[in-house]
mmCIF file of C-alpha atoms in Angstrom:
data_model
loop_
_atom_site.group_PDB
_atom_site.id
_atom_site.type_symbol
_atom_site.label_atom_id
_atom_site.label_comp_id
_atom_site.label_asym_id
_atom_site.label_seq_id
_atom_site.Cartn_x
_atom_site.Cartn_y
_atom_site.Cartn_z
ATOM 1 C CA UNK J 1 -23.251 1.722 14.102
ATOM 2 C CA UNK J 2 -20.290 3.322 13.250
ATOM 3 C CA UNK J 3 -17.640 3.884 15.054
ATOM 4 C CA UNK J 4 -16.191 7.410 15.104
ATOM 5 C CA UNK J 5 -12.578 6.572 16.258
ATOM 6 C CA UNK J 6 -11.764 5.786 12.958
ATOM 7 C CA UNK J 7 -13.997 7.621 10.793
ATOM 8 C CA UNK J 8 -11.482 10.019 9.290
ATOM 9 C CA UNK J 9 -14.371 10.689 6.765
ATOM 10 C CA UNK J 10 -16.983 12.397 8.439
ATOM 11 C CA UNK J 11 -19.720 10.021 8.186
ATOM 12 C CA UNK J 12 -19.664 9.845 4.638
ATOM 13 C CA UNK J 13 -19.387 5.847 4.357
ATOM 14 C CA UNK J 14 -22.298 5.112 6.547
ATOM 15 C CA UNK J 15 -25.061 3.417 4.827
ATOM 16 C CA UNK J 16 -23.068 3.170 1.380
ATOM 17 C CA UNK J 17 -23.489 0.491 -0.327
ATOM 18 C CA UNK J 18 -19.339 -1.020 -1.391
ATOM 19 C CA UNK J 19 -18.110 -3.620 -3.129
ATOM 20 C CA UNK J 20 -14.554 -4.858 -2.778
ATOM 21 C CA UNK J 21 -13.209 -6.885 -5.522
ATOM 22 C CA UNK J 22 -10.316 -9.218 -3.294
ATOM 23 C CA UNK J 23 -11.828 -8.527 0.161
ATOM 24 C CA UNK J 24 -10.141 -11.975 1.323
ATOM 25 C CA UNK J 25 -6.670 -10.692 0.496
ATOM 26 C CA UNK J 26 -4.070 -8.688 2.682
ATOM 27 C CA UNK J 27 -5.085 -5.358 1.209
ATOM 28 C CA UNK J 28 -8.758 -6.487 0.848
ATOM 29 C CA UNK J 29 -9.540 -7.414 4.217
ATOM 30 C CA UNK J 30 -7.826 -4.218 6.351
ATOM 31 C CA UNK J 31 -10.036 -2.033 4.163
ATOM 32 C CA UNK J 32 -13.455 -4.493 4.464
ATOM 33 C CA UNK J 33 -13.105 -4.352 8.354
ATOM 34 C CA UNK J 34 -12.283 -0.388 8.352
ATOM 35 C CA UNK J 35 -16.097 0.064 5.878
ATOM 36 C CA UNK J 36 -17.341 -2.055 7.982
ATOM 37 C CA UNK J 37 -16.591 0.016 11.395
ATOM 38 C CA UNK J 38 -17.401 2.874 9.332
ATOM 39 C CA UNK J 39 -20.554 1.423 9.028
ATOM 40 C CA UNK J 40 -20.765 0.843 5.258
ATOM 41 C CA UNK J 41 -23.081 -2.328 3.927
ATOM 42 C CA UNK J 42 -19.780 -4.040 2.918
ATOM 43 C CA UNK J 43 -20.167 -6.552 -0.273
ATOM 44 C CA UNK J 44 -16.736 -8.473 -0.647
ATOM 45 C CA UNK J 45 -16.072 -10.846 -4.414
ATOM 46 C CA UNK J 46 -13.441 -12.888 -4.274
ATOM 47 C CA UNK J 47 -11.536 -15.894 -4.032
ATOM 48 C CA UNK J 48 -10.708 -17.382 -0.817
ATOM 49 C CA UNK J 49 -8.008 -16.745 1.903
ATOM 50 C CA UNK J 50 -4.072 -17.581 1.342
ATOM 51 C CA UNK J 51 -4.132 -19.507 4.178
ATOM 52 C CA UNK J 52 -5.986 -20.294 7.751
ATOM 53 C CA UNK J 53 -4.081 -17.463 9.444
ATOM 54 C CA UNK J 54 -4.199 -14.661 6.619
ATOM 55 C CA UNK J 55 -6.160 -11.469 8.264
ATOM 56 C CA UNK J 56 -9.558 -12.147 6.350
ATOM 57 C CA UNK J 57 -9.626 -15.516 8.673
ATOM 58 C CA UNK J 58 -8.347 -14.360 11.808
ATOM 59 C CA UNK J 59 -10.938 -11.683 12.423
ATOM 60 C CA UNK J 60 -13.555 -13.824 11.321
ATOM 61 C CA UNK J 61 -14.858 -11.828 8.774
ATOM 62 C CA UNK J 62 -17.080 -13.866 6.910
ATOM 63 C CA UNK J 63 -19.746 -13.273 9.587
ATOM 64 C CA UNK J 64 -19.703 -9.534 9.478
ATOM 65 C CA UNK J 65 -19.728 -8.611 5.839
ATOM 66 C CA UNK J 66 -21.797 -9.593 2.749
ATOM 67 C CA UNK J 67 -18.855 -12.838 1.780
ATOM 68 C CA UNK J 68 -19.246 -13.866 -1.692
ATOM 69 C CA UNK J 69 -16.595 -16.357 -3.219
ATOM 70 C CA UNK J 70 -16.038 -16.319 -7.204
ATOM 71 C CA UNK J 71 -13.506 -15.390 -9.486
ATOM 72 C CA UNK J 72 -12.695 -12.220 -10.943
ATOM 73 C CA UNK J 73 -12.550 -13.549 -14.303
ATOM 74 C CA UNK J 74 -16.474 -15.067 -14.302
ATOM 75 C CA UNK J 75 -18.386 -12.117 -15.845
ATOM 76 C CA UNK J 76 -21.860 -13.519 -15.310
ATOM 77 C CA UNK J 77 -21.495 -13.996 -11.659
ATOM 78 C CA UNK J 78 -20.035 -10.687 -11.248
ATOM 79 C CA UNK J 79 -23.068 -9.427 -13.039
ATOM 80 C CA UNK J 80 -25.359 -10.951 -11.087
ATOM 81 C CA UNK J 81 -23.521 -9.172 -7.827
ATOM 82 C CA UNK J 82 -23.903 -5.927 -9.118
ATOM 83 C CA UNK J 83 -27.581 -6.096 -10.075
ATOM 84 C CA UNK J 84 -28.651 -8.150 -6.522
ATOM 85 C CA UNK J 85 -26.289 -5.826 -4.333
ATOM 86 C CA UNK J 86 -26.669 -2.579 -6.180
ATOM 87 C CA UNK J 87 -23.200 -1.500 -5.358
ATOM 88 C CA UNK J 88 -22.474 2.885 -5.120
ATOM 89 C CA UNK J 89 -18.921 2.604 -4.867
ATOM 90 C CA UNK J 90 -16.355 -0.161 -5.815
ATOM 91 C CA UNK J 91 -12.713 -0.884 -4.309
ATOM 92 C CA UNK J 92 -11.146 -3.215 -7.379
ATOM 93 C CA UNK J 93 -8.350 -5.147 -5.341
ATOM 94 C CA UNK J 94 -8.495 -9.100 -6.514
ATOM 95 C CA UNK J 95 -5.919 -9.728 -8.700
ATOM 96 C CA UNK J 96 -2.715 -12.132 -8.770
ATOM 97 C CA UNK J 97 -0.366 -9.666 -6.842
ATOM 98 C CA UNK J 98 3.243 -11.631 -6.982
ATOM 99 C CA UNK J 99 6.094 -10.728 -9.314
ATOM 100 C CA UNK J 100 7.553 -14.298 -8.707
ATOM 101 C CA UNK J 101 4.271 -15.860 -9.486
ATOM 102 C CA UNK J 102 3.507 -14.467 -12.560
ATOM 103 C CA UNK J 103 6.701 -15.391 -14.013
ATOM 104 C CA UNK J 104 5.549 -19.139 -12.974
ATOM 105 C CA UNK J 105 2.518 -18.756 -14.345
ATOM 106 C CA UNK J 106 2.089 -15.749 -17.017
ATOM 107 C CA UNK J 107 -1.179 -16.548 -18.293
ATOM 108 C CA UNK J 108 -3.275 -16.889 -15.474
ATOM 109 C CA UNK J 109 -1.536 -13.695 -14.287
ATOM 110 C CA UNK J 110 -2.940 -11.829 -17.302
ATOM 111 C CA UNK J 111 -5.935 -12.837 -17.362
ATOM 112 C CA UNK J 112 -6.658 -12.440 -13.735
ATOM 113 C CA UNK J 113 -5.200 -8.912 -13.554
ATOM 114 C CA UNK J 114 -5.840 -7.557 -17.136
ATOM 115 C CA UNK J 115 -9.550 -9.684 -18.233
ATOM 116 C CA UNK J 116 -10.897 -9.198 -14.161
ATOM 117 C CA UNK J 117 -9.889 -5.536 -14.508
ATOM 118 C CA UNK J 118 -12.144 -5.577 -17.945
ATOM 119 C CA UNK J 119 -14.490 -7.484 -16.272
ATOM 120 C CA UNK J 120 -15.375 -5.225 -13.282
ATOM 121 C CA UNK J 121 -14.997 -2.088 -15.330
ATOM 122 C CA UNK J 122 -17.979 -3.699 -17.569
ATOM 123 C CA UNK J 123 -20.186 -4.356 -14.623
ATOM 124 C CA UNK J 124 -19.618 -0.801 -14.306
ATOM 125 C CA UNK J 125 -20.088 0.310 -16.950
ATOM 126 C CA UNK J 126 -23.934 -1.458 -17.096
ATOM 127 C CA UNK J 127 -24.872 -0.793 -13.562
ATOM 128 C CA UNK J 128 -27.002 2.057 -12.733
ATOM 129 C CA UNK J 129 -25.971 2.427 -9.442
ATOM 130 C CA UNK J 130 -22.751 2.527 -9.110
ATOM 131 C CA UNK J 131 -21.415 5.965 -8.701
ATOM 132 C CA UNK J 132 -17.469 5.717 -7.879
ATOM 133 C CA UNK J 133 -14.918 2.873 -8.581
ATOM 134 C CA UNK J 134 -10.996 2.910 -7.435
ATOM 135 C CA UNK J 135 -8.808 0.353 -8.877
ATOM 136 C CA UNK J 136 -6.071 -0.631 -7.314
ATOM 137 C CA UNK J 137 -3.138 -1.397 -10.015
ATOM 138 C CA UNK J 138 0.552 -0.816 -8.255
ATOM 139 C CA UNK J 139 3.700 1.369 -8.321
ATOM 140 C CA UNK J 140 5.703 -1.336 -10.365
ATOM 141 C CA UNK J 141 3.017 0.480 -13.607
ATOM 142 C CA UNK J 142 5.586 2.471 -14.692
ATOM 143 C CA UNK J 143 8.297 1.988 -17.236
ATOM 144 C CA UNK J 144 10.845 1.713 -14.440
ATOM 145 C CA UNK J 145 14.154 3.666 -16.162
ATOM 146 C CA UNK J 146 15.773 3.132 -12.996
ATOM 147 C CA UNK J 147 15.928 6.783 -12.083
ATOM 148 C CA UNK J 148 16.903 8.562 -8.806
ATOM 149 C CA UNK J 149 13.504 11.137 -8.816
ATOM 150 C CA UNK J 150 9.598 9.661 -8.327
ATOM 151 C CA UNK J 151 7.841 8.690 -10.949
ATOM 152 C CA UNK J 152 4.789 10.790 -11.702
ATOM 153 C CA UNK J 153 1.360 10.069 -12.448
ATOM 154 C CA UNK J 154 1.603 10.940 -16.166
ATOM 155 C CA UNK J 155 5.268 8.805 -16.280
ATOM 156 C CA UNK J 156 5.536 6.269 -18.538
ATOM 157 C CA UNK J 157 3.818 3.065 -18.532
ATOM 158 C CA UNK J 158 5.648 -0.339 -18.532
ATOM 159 C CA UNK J 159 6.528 -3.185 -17.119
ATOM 160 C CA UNK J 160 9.216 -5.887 -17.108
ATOM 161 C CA UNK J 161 7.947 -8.748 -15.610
ATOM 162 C CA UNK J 162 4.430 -10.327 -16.490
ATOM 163 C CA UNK J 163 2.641 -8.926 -12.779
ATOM 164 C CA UNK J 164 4.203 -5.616 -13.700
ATOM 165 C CA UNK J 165 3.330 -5.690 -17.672
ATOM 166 C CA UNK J 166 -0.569 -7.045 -16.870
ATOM 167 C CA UNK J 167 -0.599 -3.838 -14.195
ATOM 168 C CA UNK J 168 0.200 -1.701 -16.933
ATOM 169 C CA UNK J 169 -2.451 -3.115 -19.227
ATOM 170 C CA UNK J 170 -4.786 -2.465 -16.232
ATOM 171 C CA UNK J 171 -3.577 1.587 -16.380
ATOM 172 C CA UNK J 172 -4.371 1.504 -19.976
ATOM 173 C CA UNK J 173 -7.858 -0.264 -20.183
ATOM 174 C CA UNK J 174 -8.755 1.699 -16.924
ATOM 175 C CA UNK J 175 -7.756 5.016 -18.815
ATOM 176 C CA UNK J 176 -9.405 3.918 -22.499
ATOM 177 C CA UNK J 177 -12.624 3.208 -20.468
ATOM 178 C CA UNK J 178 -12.994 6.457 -19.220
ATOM 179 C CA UNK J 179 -12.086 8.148 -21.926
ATOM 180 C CA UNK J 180 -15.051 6.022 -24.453
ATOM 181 C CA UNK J 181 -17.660 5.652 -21.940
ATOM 182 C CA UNK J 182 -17.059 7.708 -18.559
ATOM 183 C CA UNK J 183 -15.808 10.998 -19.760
ATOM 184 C CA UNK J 184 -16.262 14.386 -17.803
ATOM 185 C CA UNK J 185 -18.765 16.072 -20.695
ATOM 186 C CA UNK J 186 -21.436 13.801 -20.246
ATOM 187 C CA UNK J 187 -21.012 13.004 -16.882
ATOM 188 C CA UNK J 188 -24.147 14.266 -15.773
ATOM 189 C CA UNK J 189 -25.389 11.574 -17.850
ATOM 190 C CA UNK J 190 -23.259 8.442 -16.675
ATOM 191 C CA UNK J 191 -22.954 9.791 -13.187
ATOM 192 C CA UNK J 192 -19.585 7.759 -13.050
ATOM 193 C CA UNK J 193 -16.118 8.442 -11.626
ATOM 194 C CA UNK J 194 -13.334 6.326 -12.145
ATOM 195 C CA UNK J 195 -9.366 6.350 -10.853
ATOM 196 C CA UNK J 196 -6.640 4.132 -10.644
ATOM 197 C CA UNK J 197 -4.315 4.213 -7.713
ATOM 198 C CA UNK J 198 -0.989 3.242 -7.186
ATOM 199 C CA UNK J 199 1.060 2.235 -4.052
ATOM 200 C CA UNK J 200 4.413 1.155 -3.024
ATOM 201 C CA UNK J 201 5.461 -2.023 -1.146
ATOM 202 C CA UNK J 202 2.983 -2.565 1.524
ATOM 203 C CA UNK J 203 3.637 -4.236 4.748
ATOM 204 C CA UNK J 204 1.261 -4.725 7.627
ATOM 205 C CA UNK J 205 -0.394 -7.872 9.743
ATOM 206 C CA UNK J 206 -2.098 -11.169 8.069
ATOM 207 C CA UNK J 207 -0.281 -11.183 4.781
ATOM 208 C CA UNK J 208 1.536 -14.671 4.233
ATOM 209 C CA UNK J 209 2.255 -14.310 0.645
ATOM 210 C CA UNK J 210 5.096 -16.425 -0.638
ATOM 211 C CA UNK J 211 8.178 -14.342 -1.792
ATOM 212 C CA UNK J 212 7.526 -11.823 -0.346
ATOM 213 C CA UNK J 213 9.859 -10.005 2.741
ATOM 214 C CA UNK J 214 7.683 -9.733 5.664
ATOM 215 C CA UNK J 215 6.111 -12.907 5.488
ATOM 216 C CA UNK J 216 9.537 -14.340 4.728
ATOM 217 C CA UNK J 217 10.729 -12.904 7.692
ATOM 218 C CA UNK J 218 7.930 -13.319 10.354
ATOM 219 C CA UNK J 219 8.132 -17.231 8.891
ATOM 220 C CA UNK J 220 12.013 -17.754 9.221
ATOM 221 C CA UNK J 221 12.108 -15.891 13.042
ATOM 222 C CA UNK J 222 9.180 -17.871 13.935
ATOM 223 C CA UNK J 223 10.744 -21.250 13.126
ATOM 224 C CA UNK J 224 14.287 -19.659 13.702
ATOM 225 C CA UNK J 225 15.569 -19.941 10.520
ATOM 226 C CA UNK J 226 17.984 -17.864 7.882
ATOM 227 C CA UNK J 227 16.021 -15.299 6.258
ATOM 228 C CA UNK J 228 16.441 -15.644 2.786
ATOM 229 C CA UNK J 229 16.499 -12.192 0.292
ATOM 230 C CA UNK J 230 16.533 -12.557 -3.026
ATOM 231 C CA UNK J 231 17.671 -8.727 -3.507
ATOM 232 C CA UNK J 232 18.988 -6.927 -0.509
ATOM 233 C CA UNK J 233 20.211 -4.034 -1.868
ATOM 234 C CA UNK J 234 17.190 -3.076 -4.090
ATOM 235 C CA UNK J 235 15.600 0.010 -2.957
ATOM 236 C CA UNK J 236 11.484 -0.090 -2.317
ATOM 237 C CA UNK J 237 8.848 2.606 -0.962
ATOM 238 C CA UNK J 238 8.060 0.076 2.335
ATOM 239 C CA UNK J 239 4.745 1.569 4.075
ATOM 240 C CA UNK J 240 2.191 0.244 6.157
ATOM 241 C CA UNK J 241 -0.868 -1.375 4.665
ATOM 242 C CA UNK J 242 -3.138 1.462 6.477
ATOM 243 C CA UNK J 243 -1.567 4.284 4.429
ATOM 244 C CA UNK J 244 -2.285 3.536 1.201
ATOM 245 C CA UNK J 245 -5.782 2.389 2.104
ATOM 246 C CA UNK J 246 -6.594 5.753 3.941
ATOM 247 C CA UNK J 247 -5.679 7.891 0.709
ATOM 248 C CA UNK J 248 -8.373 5.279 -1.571
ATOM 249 C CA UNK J 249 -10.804 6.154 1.198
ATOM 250 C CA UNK J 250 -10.349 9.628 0.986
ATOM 251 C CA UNK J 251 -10.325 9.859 -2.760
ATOM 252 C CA UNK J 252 -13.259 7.648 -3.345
ATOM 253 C CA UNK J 253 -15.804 10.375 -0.637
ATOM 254 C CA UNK J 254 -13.868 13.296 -3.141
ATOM 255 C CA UNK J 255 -15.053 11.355 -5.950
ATOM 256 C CA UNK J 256 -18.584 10.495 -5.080
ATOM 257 C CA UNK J 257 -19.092 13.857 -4.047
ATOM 258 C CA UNK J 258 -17.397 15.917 -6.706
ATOM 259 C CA UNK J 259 -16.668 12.849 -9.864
ATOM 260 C CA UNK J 260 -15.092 15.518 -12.347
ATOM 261 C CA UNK J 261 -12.146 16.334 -10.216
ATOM 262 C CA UNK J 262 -10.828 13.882 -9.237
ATOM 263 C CA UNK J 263 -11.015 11.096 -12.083
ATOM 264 C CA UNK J 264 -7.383 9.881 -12.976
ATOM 265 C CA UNK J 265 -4.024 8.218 -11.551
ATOM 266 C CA UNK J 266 -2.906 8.658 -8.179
ATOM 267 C CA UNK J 267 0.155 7.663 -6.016
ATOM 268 C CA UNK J 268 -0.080 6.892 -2.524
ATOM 269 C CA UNK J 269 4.108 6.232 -1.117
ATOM 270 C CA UNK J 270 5.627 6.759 1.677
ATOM 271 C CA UNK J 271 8.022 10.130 2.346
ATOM 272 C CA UNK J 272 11.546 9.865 1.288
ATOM 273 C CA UNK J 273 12.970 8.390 4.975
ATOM 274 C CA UNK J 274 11.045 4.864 4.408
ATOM 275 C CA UNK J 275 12.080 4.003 0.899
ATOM 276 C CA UNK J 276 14.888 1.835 1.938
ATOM 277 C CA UNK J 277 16.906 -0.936 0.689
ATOM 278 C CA UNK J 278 15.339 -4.492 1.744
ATOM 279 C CA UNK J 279 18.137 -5.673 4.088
ATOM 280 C CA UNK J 280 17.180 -2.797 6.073
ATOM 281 C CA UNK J 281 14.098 -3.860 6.410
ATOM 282 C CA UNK J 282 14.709 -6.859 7.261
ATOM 283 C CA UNK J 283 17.045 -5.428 9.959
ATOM 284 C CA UNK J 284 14.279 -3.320 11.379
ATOM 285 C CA UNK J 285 12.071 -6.660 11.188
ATOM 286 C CA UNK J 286 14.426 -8.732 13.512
ATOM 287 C CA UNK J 287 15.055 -5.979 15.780
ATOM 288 C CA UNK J 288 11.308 -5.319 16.109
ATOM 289 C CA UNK J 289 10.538 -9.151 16.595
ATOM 290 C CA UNK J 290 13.260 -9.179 19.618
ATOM 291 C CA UNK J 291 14.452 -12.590 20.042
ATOM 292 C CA UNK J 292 15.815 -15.150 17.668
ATOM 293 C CA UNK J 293 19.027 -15.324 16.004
ATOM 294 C CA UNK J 294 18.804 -14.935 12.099
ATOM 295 C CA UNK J 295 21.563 -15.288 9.740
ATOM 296 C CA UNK J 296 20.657 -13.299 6.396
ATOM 297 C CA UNK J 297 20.668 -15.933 3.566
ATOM 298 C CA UNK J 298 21.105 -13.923 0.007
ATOM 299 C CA UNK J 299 20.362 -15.559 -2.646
ATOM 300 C CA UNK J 300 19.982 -14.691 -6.411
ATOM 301 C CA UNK J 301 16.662 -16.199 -7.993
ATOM 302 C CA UNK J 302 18.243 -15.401 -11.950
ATOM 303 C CA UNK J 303 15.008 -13.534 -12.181
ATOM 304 C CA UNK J 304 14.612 -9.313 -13.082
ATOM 305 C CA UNK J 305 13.614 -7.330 -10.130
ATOM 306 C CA UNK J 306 14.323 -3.513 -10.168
ATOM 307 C CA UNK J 307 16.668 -2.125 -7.892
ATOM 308 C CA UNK J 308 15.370 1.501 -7.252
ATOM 309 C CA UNK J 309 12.140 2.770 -7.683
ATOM 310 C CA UNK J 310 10.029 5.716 -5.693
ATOM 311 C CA UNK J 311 6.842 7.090 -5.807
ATOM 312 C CA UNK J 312 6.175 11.259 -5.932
ATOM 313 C CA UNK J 313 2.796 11.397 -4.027
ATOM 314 C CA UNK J 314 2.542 15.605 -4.201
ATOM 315 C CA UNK J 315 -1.027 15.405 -6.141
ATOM 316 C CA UNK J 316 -2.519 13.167 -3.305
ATOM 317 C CA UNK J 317 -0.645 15.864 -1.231
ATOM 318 C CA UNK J 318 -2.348 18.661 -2.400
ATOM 319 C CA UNK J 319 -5.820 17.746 -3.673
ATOM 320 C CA UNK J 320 -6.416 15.103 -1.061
ATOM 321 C CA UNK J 321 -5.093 16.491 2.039
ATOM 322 C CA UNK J 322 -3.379 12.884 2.166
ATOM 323 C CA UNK J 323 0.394 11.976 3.433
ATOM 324 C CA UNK J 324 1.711 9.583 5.363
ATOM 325 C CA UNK J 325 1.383 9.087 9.095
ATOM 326 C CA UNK J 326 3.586 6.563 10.222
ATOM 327 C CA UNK J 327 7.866 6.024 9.769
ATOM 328 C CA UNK J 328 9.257 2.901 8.183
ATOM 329 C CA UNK J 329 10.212 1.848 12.206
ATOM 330 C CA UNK J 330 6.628 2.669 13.515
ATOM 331 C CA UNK J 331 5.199 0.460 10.352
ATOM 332 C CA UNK J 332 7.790 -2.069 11.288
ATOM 333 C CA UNK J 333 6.210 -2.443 14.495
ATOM 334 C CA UNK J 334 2.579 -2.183 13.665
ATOM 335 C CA UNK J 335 2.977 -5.133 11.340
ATOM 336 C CA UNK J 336 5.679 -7.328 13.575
ATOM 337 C CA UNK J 337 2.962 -6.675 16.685
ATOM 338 C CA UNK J 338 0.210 -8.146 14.777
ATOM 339 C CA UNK J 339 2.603 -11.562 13.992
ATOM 340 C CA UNK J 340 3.373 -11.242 17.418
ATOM 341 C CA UNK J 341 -0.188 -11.620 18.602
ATOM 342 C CA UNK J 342 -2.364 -13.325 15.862
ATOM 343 C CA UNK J 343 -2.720 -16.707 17.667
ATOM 344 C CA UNK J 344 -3.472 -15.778 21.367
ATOM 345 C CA UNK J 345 -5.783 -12.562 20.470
ATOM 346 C CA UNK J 346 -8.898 -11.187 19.958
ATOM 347 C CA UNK J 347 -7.514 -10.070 16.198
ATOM 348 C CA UNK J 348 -10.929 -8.206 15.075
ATOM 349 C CA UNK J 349 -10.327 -5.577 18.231
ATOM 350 C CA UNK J 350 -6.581 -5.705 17.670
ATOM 351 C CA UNK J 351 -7.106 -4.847 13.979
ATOM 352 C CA UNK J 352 -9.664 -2.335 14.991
ATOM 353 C CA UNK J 353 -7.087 -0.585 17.356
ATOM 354 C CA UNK J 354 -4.022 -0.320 15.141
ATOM 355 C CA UNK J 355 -6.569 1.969 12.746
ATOM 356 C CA UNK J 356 -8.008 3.412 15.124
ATOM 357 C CA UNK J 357 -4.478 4.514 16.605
ATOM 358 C CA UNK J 358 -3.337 5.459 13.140
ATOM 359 C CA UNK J 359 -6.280 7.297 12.927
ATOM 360 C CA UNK J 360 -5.327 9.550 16.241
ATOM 361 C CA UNK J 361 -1.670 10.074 14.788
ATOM 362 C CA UNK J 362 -0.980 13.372 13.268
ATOM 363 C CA UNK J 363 -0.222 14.251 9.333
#
């Protein structure tokens, strides 16, 4: 049954058949437990959890979706998926999501972000049922020129680092696939619409990704320790993990009901207050968290990072009826709450709350 506190989306994703590439990730799980309350036959592909306490574990969501481990980069198996499950709409999420990382390990971050983006648009491409895919590719896309205005949807492509660089390859494959085999004058014949979407930094409960801020932070207060930032002064679009996967939401129901319009890139950021340097951040974080004594360890890791870049979101603006809901302090404590209770909680209803309280705030 779903449950109409935090159906934004007037009934649309009942019954749907989805399939979320990465549903054991940060990202991956928030928007498998919000389908599932929306009452959407939830299929999640994917490798497994980070860790014991990472979001997908806590709730225990295994039992109360369709939980299918296997890697992005396995063709066959994904086949197989798509013909047993008969998927109408896909959420592409898995891929290897740290810039760190992927200078570690280059390869394996190519080929798990640019051949498992191929991969799933070929499933697509020879299913017969699916009508609508979003994939998720990432703000850091762009050729980052680092300029003071947004970047645009129809900026640039680029990418400095390897995670960045594969992203971009993502846009580009995405975009060449749409253009050969999903294109709007014969889409009454493919019945397929596809977009990419990219967001800023997102933040929010159950992520405990190395290198990156908030789990840095919720780990160093929690053991009170230094936090250690690689690059305080660099400027990010911080926003909570809800946002971004609100606007896919939206555009996917815009897409399966009306594919021609709404095929193509999208940004999902914050507004202009949270995009804030990272010791801020951090600030906010160990104000939020309320006890604990942390020293601020910088620290330069001799690798490229950028120092400014912003997202303009007006397209989601307009043609989605889409902008953020929540301030860089009220995301702060959304995500710092969730750290707070994790261990001592029921987490599925506490998960379920925070959307369903985003879902009474205001635009």
């Amino acid at each position: 049954m779903a449950n109409k506190q935090l159906d934004l989306f007037n009934n649309f994703y009942k019954d749907k058949n989805v399939l979320i590439t990465g549903h054991c990730g940060f990202k991956g799980s928030w928007i498998a437990l919000w389908l599932k309350e929306l009452g959407a036959n939830v299929i999640g592909y994917g490798l497994a959890p980070y860790t014991e306490n990472d979001n997908f574990e806590i709730i225990k969501l295994t039992n109360k979706i369709i939980d299918i481990r296997g890697d992005i980069r396995d063709l066959n198996k994904l086949n197989d998926v798509f013909s047993v499950y008969k998927p109408e709409i896909i959420f592409h999420l898995a891929a290897q999501p740290l810039v760190k990382l992927s200078y570690e390990n280059p390869k394996e971050t190519y080929e798990t972000n640019v051949l498992g983006t191929l991969n799933v648009l070929e499933a697509i491409r020879q299913s017969t049922t699916v009508k609508v895919a979003v994939m998720i590719t990432t703000d850091k896309c762009y050729e980052n020129k680092e300029q003071i205005w947004p970047y645009k949807e129809d900026d640039s492509l680029g990418g400095y680092d390897p995670y960045s660089s594969s992203k971009a390859c993502c846009e580009l494959i995405i975009n060449s696939y749409r253009k050969s085999f999903f294109t709007e004058e014969i889409y009454k014949s493919h019945g397929k619409a596809i977009a990419s979407v990219r967001a800023g930094n997102v933040i929010g409960g159950g992520d405990w990704s190395k290198d990156r801020i908030i789990p840095d932070c919720i780990r160093a207060l929690r053991n009170s320790e230094s936090i250690r930032i690689r690059n305080p002064k660099a400027i990010r679009p911080w926003q909570h993990v809800l946002e971004p996967l609100c606007g896919y939401l939206e555009l996917a129901k815009k897409m399966y009901c009306d594919g021609i319009n709404y095929c193509g890139a999208w940004n999902f950021g914050p507004d202009f207050e949270s995009i804030v340097k990272v010791s801020y951040l951090v600030d906010l974080t160990v104000k939020a968290w309320g006890s604990g004594n942390c020293n601020l360890d910088f620290y330069n890791s001799f690798l490229h990072e950028a120092n400014l870049l912003s997202l303009d979101c007006t397209k989601a603006k307009l043609f989605l009826g889409w902008k953020p809901r929540l301030s860089i302090e009220e995301a702060i404590k959304y995500t710092v709450d969730w750290y707070k209770c994790f261990e001592n909680s029921d987490m599925y209803k506490f998960d379920v709350d925070q959307i369903c309280n985003y879902c009474s705030l205001r635009k």
